[in-house]
Amino acid sequence: MLIKKPDDIRPSEITPESVYLNRRQFMRGLLGGAALAASGTALALPKPEFDGDLPVYPGPDWLQAQLRAGERNTELSTDEAPAPYQHAIRHNNFYEFGTRKTDPSRNAQQFVTDPWSVEIGGEVGKPGTYPLEDLLKPYRLEERIVRLRCVEAWSMVIPFVGIPLADLLKRVQPNSRARYVEFTTLHDPQQMPGQRSVFSTLDWPYVEGLRIDEAMHPLSFLAVGMYGNALPPQNGAPLRLVVPWKYGFKWVKSIVKIRLVEQMPNTTWNRAAPDEYGFYANVNPAVDHPRWSQATERRLPSSLFQPNIIDTQPFNGYGEQVAHLYRDLDLTKWF
Amino acid sequence: MVLTTAVRTMPWLRVLQWWLVFLAALLPLVSIGYDAWIFNLGADPAKEIVDHLGRWALYFLWITLAITPLRRLLHWGWLQRYRRMMGLYCLFYACLHLLAFATFIVGWRWDLLLTAFTERPYIFVGASALLLLIPLGITSTRGWQRRLKKNWLRLHRLAYPAALLVLVHVIWLIRSSYFDAVIYGVLLAWMLGYRLYLKRTS
Ligand code: HEM
């Protein structure tokens, strides 16, 4: 497939949104998904198609300016059709805001995500607490359409906007003792009702981690936006991890702390149920969750007439890019 | 109180009450059907439907088991008339729950169904509970009650292990919140405990 390089004129600046959205739909129908991806570069950061009362998350001014300058990374995008916007913002696992899929979109609307700063520390040359705006300033945002595979055996295709994680890490200069990266979600029981629940098996704050070579991999991504806009609070605003070859629970949300460390981080789900959720959590159809199968997944949105069951791919279909990271690892032991 | 005396003295009120309860118990089905019809179930309507039907199967089983203690404690003799209906509604919603799972979640793929029933402990327990409930539904008629005599009561005590299996089914599918399971468990412990207490003191 011919991959065009992004050009500098973004048609969103010269074409009214409604026109190019229609054109996009038209072309999707006419030429199919592959053509959409190829022409995607010319259609930078299309916004979702709004129907009436859907909430929109434009984000703070500084972010809006950066979103306008963003462009799609077609090489790292799938050509599968993204889920309709309303489903991506209303079907979330974000236990800080409740355990049902619709809880986060109900309970997170007042969540304050600006101003926001991220503490970066541990084995780095330039530790510090950085306002998110300053962290992002040097970069041009890119959009990547990726497959999100939840450990519960459903999946969704979502266009995220953000920066490669490696770019940010390199800027804070990890030293030779930095073997893992640990991410921590905000702990704020006042704002996050799930953190007040006495019936939860999870310890707060939520902690996730990556091996340093995983973190430096080009597929590891920090998202600040979705569907051309800012991240909605229920989707992990203002900053979340996107690691598309790993189960969704690794994609830690609303990050306030990033530490480079020597020891493997003690991650939240792994602590709660070590036999069910491993540190690596690479998507793997050959290793079942003890309580359900991982061989297939249901691609959402599904309809009652079409359960949309598809075979799960090793590394969620990103094996070509990432399988080499695990050459020496027994993936049934290190699931 | 006024209502119960009125029902006793006026037979047509009794019929009306029966129909009201009968139709009210269909509302959970109507509401989920309506939401599905207007596409109001979000990205994963299949899971919404399965969960909804499973919850209502559990509620009706719990209501069925609550009738004896409530009737005694509140002296509401009329409750007894609805025990069979509640039990049958439990079976009704449990069958729909299974049917929805097989149709909407696994799309009748036999390979997936087979592994679900053999390898997924929570499904295996759910299926065992349903297997216990089916003979109870079949023998719930007056005719069977007469034919089985004393054994009828003994047979229908299977509702207790069935309820315990349902509780295990629910505990086993917990990801992180024990809230629902604790509520169900406390209620069940009270209902079964009350029966033990009756037996001890009688
Ligand atoms: C063959 C029998 C059964 C099958 C295959 C089955 C299957 C399922 C499945 C797939 C779920 C969703 C699990 C998840 O969250 O991933 C579920 C949940 C549930 N089931 Fe069943 N089940 C069966 C029997 C029963 C019975 C007999 C009852 C009650 C009388 C019941 C009550 C429930 C309840 C209360 C839930 C939890 C819903 C919620 O609150 O999320 N199930 N079942």
PDB file of N, CA, C and O in Angstrom, chain A residues 16 38 54 68 82 90 92 96 104 116 134 163 168 172 179 191 199 226 228 236 242 264 278 290 308 319 325 328:
ATOM      1  N   PRO A  16     -14.804  23.508   5.133  1.00  0.00           N
ATOM      2  CA  PRO A  16     -15.683  23.448   6.304  1.00  0.00           C
ATOM      3  C   PRO A  16     -15.808  22.014   6.798  1.00  0.00           C
ATOM      4  O   PRO A  16     -15.858  21.077   6.000  1.00  0.00           O
ATOM      5  N   ALA A  38      -5.202   5.600   3.535  1.00  0.00           N
ATOM      6  CA  ALA A  38      -4.234   6.238   2.664  1.00  0.00           C
ATOM      7  C   ALA A  38      -4.557   7.716   2.487  1.00  0.00           C
ATOM      8  O   ALA A  38      -3.671   8.555   2.490  1.00  0.00           O
ATOM      9  N   LEU A  54     -24.582  15.171  21.946  1.00  0.00           N
ATOM     10  CA  LEU A  54     -23.352  14.547  22.423  1.00  0.00           C
ATOM     11  C   LEU A  54     -22.412  15.586  23.015  1.00  0.00           C
ATOM     12  O   LEU A  54     -22.231  16.658  22.455  1.00  0.00           O
ATOM     13  N   ARG A  68      -5.135  21.507  16.461  1.00  0.00           N
ATOM     14  CA  ARG A  68      -5.338  21.974  15.077  1.00  0.00           C
ATOM     15  C   ARG A  68      -4.117  21.703  14.221  1.00  0.00           C
ATOM     16  O   ARG A  68      -4.223  21.492  13.026  1.00  0.00           O
ATOM     17  N   PRO A  82     -13.005   3.377  12.830  1.00  0.00           N
ATOM     18  CA  PRO A  82     -13.123   3.694  14.258  1.00  0.00           C
ATOM     19  C   PRO A  82     -14.549   3.519  14.750  1.00  0.00           C
ATOM     20  O   PRO A  82     -15.501   3.625  13.989  1.00  0.00           O
ATOM     21  N   ARG A  90     -18.778   6.527  25.920  1.00  0.00           N
ATOM     22  CA  ARG A  90     -19.783   6.053  26.883  1.00  0.00           C
ATOM     23  C   ARG A  90     -19.623   4.591  27.252  1.00  0.00           C
ATOM     24  O   ARG A  90     -20.478   4.028  27.918  1.00  0.00           O
ATOM     25  N   ASN A  92     -16.676   2.754  28.932  1.00  0.00           N
ATOM     26  CA  ASN A  92     -15.320   2.850  29.463  1.00  0.00           C
ATOM     27  C   ASN A  92     -15.158   2.047  30.743  1.00  0.00           C
ATOM     28  O   ASN A  92     -16.057   2.007  31.563  1.00  0.00           O
ATOM     29  N   GLU A  96     -11.995   4.207  38.880  1.00  0.00           N
ATOM     30  CA  GLU A  96     -12.009   5.350  39.778  1.00  0.00           C
ATOM     31  C   GLU A  96     -13.374   6.049  39.743  1.00  0.00           C
ATOM     32  O   GLU A  96     -13.739   6.763  40.666  1.00  0.00           O
ATOM     33  N   PRO A 104     -18.252   5.785  34.226  1.00  0.00           N
ATOM     34  CA  PRO A 104     -17.311   6.896  34.024  1.00  0.00           C
ATOM     35  C   PRO A 104     -17.928   8.085  33.283  1.00  0.00           C
ATOM     36  O   PRO A 104     -17.735   9.228  33.691  1.00  0.00           O
ATOM     37  N   TRP A 116      -3.010  20.958  34.938  1.00  0.00           N
ATOM     38  CA  TRP A 116      -2.561  19.615  35.294  1.00  0.00           C
ATOM     39  C   TRP A 116      -1.040  19.586  35.229  1.00  0.00           C
ATOM     40  O   TRP A 116      -0.458  20.185  34.314  1.00  0.00           O
ATOM     41  N   ASP A 134       3.667  22.608  29.255  1.00  0.00           N
ATOM     42  CA  ASP A 134       5.088  22.705  28.942  1.00  0.00           C
ATOM     43  C   ASP A 134       5.636  21.382  28.422  1.00  0.00           C
ATOM     44  O   ASP A 134       6.506  21.358  27.562  1.00  0.00           O
ATOM     45  N   ILE A 163       1.563  12.001  21.696  1.00  0.00           N
ATOM     46  CA  ILE A 163       2.976  11.999  21.310  1.00  0.00           C
ATOM     47  C   ILE A 163       3.584  10.638  21.655  1.00  0.00           C
ATOM     48  O   ILE A 163       3.113   9.953  22.561  1.00  0.00           O
ATOM     49  N   LEU A 168       9.119  11.897  25.061  1.00  0.00           N
ATOM     50  CA  LEU A 168       9.064  12.552  26.358  1.00  0.00           C
ATOM     51  C   LEU A 168      10.131  11.994  27.304  1.00  0.00           C
ATOM     52  O   LEU A 168      10.810  12.740  28.017  1.00  0.00           O
ATOM     53  N   VAL A 172      13.778  13.752  29.485  1.00  0.00           N
ATOM     54  CA  VAL A 172      14.147  13.823  30.904  1.00  0.00           C
ATOM     55  C   VAL A 172      15.381  12.982  31.214  1.00  0.00           C
ATOM     56  O   VAL A 172      15.787  12.867  32.370  1.00  0.00           O
ATOM     57  N   ARG A 179      15.328   0.842  34.413  1.00  0.00           N
ATOM     58  CA  ARG A 179      14.972  -0.385  33.695  1.00  0.00           C
ATOM     59  C   ARG A 179      13.472  -0.520  33.477  1.00  0.00           C
ATOM     60  O   ARG A 179      13.021  -1.296  32.642  1.00  0.00           O
ATOM     61  N   GLN A 191     -12.906  13.624  44.100  1.00  0.00           N
ATOM     62  CA  GLN A 191     -13.380  13.698  42.723  1.00  0.00           C
ATOM     63  C   GLN A 191     -13.695  12.326  42.149  1.00  0.00           C
ATOM     64  O   GLN A 191     -14.428  12.221  41.170  1.00  0.00           O
ATOM     65  N   PHE A 199     -15.802  -1.591  48.939  1.00  0.00           N
ATOM     66  CA  PHE A 199     -15.986  -2.946  48.411  1.00  0.00           C
ATOM     67  C   PHE A 199     -15.038  -3.273  47.268  1.00  0.00           C
ATOM     68  O   PHE A 199     -15.174  -4.281  46.611  1.00  0.00           O
ATOM     69  N   MET A 226      -8.604  12.607  21.429  1.00  0.00           N
ATOM     70  CA  MET A 226      -9.367  11.503  20.871  1.00  0.00           C
ATOM     71  C   MET A 226     -10.331  12.088  19.857  1.00  0.00           C
ATOM     72  O   MET A 226     -10.921  13.136  20.122  1.00  0.00           O
ATOM     73  N   GLY A 228      -9.940  13.870  17.357  1.00  0.00           N
ATOM     74  CA  GLY A 228      -9.621  15.249  16.985  1.00  0.00           C
ATOM     75  C   GLY A 228      -9.818  16.279  18.081  1.00  0.00           C
ATOM     76  O   GLY A 228      -9.445  17.433  17.903  1.00  0.00           O
ATOM     77  N   GLY A 236      -9.781   9.215  30.422  1.00  0.00           N
ATOM     78  CA  GLY A 236      -8.458   9.327  31.031  1.00  0.00           C
ATOM     79  C   GLY A 236      -7.788  10.664  30.864  1.00  0.00           C
ATOM     80  O   GLY A 236      -6.557  10.752  30.915  1.00  0.00           O
ATOM     81  N   VAL A 242      -1.162   4.757  25.830  1.00  0.00           N
ATOM     82  CA  VAL A 242      -1.746   3.925  24.787  1.00  0.00           C
ATOM     83  C   VAL A 242      -0.681   2.915  24.364  1.00  0.00           C
ATOM     84  O   VAL A 242       0.342   3.301  23.802  1.00  0.00           O
ATOM     85  N   MET A 264      10.908  -3.931  38.859  1.00  0.00           N
ATOM     86  CA  MET A 264       9.615  -4.046  38.198  1.00  0.00           C
ATOM     87  C   MET A 264       8.511  -3.443  39.079  1.00  0.00           C
ATOM     88  O   MET A 264       8.362  -3.840  40.241  1.00  0.00           O
ATOM     89  N   GLY A 278      -1.124 -10.308  34.664  1.00  0.00           N
ATOM     90  CA  GLY A 278       0.327 -10.258  34.764  1.00  0.00           C
ATOM     91  C   GLY A 278       0.855  -8.849  34.592  1.00  0.00           C
ATOM     92  O   GLY A 278       0.116  -7.924  34.256  1.00  0.00           O
ATOM     93  N   PRO A 290      -7.969 -16.923  33.678  1.00  0.00           N
ATOM     94  CA  PRO A 290      -8.459 -18.132  34.366  1.00  0.00           C
ATOM     95  C   PRO A 290      -9.983 -18.279  34.322  1.00  0.00           C
ATOM     96  O   PRO A 290     -10.501 -19.385  34.410  1.00  0.00           O
ATOM     97  N   ASN A 308     -20.379  -9.819  16.145  1.00  0.00           N
ATOM     98  CA  ASN A 308     -19.053  -9.294  15.825  1.00  0.00           C
ATOM     99  C   ASN A 308     -17.920 -10.028  16.521  1.00  0.00           C
ATOM    100  O   ASN A 308     -17.008  -9.395  17.058  1.00  0.00           O
ATOM    101  N   GLY A 319       2.186  -7.849  16.319  1.00  0.00           N
ATOM    102  CA  GLY A 319       3.299  -8.762  16.536  1.00  0.00           C
ATOM    103  C   GLY A 319       4.529  -8.428  15.711  1.00  0.00           C
ATOM    104  O   GLY A 319       5.654  -8.517  16.202  1.00  0.00           O
ATOM    105  N   LEU A 325      10.582  -8.026  21.155  1.00  0.00           N
ATOM    106  CA  LEU A 325      10.874  -7.591  22.528  1.00  0.00           C
ATOM    107  C   LEU A 325      10.814  -8.756  23.506  1.00  0.00           C
ATOM    108  O   LEU A 325      11.338  -8.677  24.614  1.00  0.00           O
ATOM    109  N   ASP A 328      13.053 -13.734  24.419  1.00  0.00           N
ATOM    110  CA  ASP A 328      13.604 -14.609  25.470  1.00  0.00           C
ATOM    111  C   ASP A 328      12.634 -14.828  26.628  1.00  0.00           C
ATOM    112  O   ASP A 328      13.040 -15.235  27.709  1.00  0.00           O
TER     113      ASP A 328
END
